[in-house]
mmCIF file of C-alpha atoms in Angstrom:
data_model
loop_
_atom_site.group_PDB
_atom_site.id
_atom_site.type_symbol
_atom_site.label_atom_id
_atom_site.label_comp_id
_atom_site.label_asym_id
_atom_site.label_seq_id
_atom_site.Cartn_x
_atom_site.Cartn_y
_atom_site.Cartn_z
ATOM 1 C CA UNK A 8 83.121 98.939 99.391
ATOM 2 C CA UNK A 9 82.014 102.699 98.703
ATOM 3 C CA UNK A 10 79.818 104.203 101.411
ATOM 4 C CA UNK A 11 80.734 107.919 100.012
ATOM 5 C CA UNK A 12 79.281 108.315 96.587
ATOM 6 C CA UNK A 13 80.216 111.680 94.686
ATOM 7 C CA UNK A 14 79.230 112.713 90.894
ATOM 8 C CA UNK A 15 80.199 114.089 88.596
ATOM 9 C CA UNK A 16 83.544 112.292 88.767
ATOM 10 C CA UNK A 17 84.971 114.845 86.198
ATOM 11 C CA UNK A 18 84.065 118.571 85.128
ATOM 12 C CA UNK A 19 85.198 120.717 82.814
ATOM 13 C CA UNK A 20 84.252 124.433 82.813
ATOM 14 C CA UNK A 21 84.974 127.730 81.801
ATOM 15 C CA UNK A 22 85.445 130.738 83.962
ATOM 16 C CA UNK A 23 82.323 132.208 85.330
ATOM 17 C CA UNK A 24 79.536 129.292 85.049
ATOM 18 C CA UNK A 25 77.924 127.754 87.744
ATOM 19 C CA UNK A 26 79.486 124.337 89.139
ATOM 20 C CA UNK A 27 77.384 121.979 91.564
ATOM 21 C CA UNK A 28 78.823 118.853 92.912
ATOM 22 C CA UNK A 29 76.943 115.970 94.687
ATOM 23 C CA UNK A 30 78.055 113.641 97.687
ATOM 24 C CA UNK A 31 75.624 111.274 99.367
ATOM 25 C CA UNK A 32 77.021 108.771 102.356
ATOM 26 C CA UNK A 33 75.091 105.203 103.199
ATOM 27 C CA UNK A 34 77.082 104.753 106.233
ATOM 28 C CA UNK A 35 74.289 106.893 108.646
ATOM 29 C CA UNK A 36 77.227 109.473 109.814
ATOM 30 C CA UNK A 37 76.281 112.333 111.210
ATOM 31 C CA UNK A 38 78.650 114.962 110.193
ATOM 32 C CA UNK A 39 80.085 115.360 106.541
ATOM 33 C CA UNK A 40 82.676 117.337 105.492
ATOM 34 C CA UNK A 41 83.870 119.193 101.710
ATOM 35 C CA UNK A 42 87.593 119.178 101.787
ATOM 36 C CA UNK A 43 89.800 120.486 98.381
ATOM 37 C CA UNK A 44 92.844 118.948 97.462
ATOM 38 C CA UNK A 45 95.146 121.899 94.872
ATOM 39 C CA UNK A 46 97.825 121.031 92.974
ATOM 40 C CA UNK A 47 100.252 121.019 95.435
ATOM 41 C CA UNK A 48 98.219 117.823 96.691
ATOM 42 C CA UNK A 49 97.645 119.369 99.923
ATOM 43 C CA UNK A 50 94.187 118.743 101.139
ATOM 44 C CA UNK A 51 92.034 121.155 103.081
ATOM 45 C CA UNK A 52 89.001 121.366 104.910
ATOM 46 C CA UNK A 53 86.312 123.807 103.539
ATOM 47 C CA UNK A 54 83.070 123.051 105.141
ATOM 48 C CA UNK A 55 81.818 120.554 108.123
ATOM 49 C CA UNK A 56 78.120 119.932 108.324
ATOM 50 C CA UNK A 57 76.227 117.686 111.379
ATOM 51 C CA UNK A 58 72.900 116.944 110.932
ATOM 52 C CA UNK A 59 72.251 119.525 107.867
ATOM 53 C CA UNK A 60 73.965 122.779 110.301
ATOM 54 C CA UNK A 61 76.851 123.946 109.218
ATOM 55 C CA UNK A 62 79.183 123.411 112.037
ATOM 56 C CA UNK A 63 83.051 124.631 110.157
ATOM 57 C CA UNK A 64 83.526 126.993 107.231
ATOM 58 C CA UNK A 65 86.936 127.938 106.497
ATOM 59 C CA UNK A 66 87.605 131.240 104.677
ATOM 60 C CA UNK A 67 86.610 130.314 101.521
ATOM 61 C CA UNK A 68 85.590 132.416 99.130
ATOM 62 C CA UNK A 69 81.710 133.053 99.145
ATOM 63 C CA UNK A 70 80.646 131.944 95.517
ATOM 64 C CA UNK A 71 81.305 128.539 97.334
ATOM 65 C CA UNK A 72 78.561 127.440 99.363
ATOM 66 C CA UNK A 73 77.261 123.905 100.569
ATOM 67 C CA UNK A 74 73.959 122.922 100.626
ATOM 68 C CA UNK A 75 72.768 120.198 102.675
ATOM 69 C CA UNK A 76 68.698 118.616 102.848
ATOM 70 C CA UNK A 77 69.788 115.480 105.282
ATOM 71 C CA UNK A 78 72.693 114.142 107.130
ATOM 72 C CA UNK A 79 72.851 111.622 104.205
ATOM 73 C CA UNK A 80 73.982 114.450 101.567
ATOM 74 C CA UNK A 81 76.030 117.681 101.104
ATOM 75 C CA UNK A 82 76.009 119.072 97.936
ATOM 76 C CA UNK A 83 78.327 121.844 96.750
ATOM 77 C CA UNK A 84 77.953 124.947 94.552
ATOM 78 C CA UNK A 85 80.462 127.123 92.940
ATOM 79 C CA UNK A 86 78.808 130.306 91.831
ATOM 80 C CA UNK A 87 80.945 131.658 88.947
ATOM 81 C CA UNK A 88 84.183 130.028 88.829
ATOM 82 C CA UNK A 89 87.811 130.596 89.075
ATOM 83 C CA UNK A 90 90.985 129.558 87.196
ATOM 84 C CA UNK A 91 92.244 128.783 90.792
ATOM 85 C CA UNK A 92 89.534 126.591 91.511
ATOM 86 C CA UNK A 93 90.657 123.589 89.550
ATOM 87 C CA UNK A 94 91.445 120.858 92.008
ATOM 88 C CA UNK A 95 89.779 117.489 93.181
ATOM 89 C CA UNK A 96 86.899 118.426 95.969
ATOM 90 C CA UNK A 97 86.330 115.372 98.174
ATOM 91 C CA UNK A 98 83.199 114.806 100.553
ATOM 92 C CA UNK A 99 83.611 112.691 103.754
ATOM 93 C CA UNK A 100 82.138 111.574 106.211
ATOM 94 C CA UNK A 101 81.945 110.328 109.585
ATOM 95 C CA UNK A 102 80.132 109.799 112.944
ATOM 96 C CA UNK A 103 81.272 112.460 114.982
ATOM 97 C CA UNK A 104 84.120 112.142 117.079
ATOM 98 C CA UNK A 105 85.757 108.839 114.622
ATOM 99 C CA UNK A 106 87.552 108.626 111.789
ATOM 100 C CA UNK A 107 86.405 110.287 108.353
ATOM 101 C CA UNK A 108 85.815 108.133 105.638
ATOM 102 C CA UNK A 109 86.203 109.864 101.976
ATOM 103 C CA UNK A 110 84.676 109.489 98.353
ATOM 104 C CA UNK A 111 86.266 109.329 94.956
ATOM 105 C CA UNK A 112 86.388 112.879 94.516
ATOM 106 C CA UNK A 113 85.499 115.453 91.656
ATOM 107 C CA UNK A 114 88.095 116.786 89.641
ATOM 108 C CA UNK A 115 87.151 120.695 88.336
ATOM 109 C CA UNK A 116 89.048 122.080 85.759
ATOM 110 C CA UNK A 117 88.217 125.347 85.112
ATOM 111 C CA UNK A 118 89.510 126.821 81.492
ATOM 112 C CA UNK B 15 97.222 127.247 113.513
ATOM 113 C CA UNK B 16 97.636 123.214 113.692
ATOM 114 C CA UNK B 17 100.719 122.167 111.513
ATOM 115 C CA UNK B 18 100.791 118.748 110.270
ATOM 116 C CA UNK B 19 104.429 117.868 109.180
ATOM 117 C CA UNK B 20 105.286 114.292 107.349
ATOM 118 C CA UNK B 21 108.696 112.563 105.878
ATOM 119 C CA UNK B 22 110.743 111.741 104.108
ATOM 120 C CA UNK B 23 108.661 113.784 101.357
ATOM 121 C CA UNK B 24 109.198 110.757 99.086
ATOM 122 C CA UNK B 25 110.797 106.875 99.399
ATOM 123 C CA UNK B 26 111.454 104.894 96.317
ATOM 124 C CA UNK B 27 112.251 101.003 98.269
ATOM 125 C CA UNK B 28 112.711 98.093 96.257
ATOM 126 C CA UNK B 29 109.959 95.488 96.743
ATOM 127 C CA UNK B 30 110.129 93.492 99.927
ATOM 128 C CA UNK B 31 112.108 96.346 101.731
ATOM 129 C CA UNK B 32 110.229 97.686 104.634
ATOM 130 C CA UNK B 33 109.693 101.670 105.090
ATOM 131 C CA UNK B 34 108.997 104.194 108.530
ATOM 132 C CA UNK B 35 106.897 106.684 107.696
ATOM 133 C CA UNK B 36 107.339 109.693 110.256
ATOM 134 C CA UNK B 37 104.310 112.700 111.247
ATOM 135 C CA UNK B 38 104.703 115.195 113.079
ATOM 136 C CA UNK B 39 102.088 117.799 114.832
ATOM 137 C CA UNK B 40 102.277 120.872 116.476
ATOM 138 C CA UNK B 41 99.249 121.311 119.105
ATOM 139 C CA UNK B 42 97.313 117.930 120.561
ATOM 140 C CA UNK B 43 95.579 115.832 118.824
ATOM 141 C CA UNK B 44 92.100 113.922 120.012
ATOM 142 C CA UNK B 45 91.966 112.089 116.610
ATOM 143 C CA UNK B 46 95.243 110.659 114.051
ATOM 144 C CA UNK B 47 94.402 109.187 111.086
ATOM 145 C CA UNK B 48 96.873 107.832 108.121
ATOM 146 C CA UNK B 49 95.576 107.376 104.437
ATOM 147 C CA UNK B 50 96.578 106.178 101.343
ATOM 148 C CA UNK B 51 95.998 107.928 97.842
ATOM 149 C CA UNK B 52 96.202 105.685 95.019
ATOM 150 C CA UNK B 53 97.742 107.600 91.470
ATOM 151 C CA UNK B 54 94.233 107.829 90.657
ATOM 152 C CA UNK B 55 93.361 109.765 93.414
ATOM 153 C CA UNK B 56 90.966 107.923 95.475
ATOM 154 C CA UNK B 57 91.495 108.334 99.433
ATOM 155 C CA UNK B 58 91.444 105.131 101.749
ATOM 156 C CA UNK B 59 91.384 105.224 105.682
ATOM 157 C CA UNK B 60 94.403 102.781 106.756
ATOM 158 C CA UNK B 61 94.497 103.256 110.280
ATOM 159 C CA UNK B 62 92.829 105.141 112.845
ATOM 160 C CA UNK B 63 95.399 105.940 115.928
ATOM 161 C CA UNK B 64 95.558 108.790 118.678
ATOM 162 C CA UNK B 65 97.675 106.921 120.638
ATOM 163 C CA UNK B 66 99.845 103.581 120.723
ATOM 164 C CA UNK B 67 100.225 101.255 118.449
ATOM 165 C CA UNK B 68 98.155 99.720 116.316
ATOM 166 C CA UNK B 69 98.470 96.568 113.360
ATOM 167 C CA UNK B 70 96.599 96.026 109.982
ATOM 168 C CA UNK B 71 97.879 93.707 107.444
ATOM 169 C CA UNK B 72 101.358 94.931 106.990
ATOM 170 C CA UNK B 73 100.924 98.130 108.340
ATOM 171 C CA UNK B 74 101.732 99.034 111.825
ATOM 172 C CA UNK B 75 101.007 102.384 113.059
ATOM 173 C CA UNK B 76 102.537 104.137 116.539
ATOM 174 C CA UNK B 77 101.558 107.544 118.031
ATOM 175 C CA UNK B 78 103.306 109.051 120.504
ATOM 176 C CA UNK B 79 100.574 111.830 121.745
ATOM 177 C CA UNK B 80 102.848 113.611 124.320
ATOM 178 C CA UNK B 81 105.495 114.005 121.687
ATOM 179 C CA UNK B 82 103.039 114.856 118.820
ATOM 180 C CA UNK B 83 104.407 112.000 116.268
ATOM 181 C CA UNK B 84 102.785 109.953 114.851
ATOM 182 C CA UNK B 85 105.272 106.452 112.413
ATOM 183 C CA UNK B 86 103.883 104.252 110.088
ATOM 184 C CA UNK B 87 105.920 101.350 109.197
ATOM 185 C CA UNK B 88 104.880 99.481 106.105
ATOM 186 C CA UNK B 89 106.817 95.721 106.187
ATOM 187 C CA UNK B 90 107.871 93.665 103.117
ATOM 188 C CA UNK B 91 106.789 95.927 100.710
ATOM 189 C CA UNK B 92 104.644 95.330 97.140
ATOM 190 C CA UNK B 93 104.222 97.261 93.959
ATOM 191 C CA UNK B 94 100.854 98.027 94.908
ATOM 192 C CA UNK B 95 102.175 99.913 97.814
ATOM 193 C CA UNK B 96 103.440 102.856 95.640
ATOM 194 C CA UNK B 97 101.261 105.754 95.861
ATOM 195 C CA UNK B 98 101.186 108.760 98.771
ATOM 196 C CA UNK B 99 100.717 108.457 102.078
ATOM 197 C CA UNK B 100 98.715 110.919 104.376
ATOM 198 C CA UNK B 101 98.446 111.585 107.981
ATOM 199 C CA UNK B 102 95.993 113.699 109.224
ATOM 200 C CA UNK B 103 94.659 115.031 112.718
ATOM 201 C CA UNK B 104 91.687 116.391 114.589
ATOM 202 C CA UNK B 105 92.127 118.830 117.443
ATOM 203 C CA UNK B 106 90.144 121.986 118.878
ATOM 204 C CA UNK B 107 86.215 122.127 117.758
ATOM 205 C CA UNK B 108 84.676 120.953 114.586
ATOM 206 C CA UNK B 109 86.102 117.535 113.909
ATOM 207 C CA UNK B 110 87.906 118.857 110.876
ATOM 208 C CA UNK B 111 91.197 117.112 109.597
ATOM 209 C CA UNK B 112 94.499 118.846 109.127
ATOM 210 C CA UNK B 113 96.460 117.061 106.662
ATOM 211 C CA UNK B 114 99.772 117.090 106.317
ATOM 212 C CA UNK B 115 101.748 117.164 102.549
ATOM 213 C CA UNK B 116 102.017 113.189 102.184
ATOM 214 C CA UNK B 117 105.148 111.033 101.828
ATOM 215 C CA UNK B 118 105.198 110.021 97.677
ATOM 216 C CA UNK B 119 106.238 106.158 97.645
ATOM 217 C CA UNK B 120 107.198 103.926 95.104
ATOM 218 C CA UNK B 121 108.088 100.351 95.396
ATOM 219 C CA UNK B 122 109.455 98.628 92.272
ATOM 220 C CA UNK B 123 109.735 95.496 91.314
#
């Protein structure tokens, strides 16, 4: 059963525009995460939120930033993108200390 | 920083055939975690494990925290099994996850 809900599923772009991606968790956590998965499938961790403060952010480049109003949702906004930004970003989330639990993902190709 | 190593990098087994999935990490870890990634991408939480061994289904999962490894065995194996399987780890502040590359497996009919 999906706890971790994330739209759009899919997003095409081209270089330069604006990108925001949603992710909203049901399961009452207290920390969520935005982690990017490249096409080498090898998944990193980009930002950690608990309780709406930003608790991890990996050097990532700044046009990236997350945006949280509640510990139910972390949204995240690409200000003019990058060819090397295409990859699937998944949210998680979990309460703090236990396991993470993930959402479908968005996949961002930028053209 | 914390290195998250996993093999065989891929398994092809023939269905029924059991499989030992092996991770390795390089610093302590307070949290394991393996996961499965179907073709289509979605990520599932199998097991959670930090230490010993634990069962699900026909998955059985041992960590070995003082040696930093971390097995999963997968017994009589099913088509449905094929896809990539992930271990990742918590340590130091922040409650991030370090994931290692995945083991690619395929079970055929």
């Amino acid at each position: 059963e999906t706890a971790v809900f994330q739209t759009p599923n899919y997003h095409v772009t081209q270089v330069g525009n604006e990108v925001s991606f949603n992710c909203k968790q049901t399961l009452g956590h207290d920390t969520m995460y935005w982690y990017k998965q490249d096409s080498k499938k090898l998944l990193k961790i980009m930002f950690s939120y608990n309780n709406k403060q930003l608790i991890v952010n990996e050097t990532v480049p700044r046009r990236f930033s997350p945006q949280s109003s509640d510990k139910a949702h972390l949204n995240l906004r690409i200000k003019s993108v990058e060819p090397e930004d295409s990859a699937v970003y998944l949210c998680a989330s979990s309460a703090t200390g236990y396991e993470q639990y993930f959402g479908p993902g968005t996949r961002l190709t930028v053209l | 920083g914390q290195q998250v190593q996993q093999s065989p990098a891929s398994l092809v087994l023939q269905e029924g055939e059991n499989a030992e999935l092996q991770c390795n990490f390089s610093s302590t870890a307070t949290q394991l975690q393996w996961f499965y990634q179907s073709p289509g991408g979605s990520l599932v939480s199998l097991l959670s494990n930090p230490s010993g061994t634990k069962h699900t289904g026909r998955l059985t999962s041992t960590t070995v925290t003082k040696e930093r490894r971390s097995s999963l065995h997968i017994s009589s194996s099913q088509t449905t099994d094929s896809g990539t399987y992930l271990c990742a780890i918590v340590s130091g502040a922040g409650n991030k996850l370090t994931f290692g590359i995945g083991t690619r497996v395929l079970v055929r009919p």
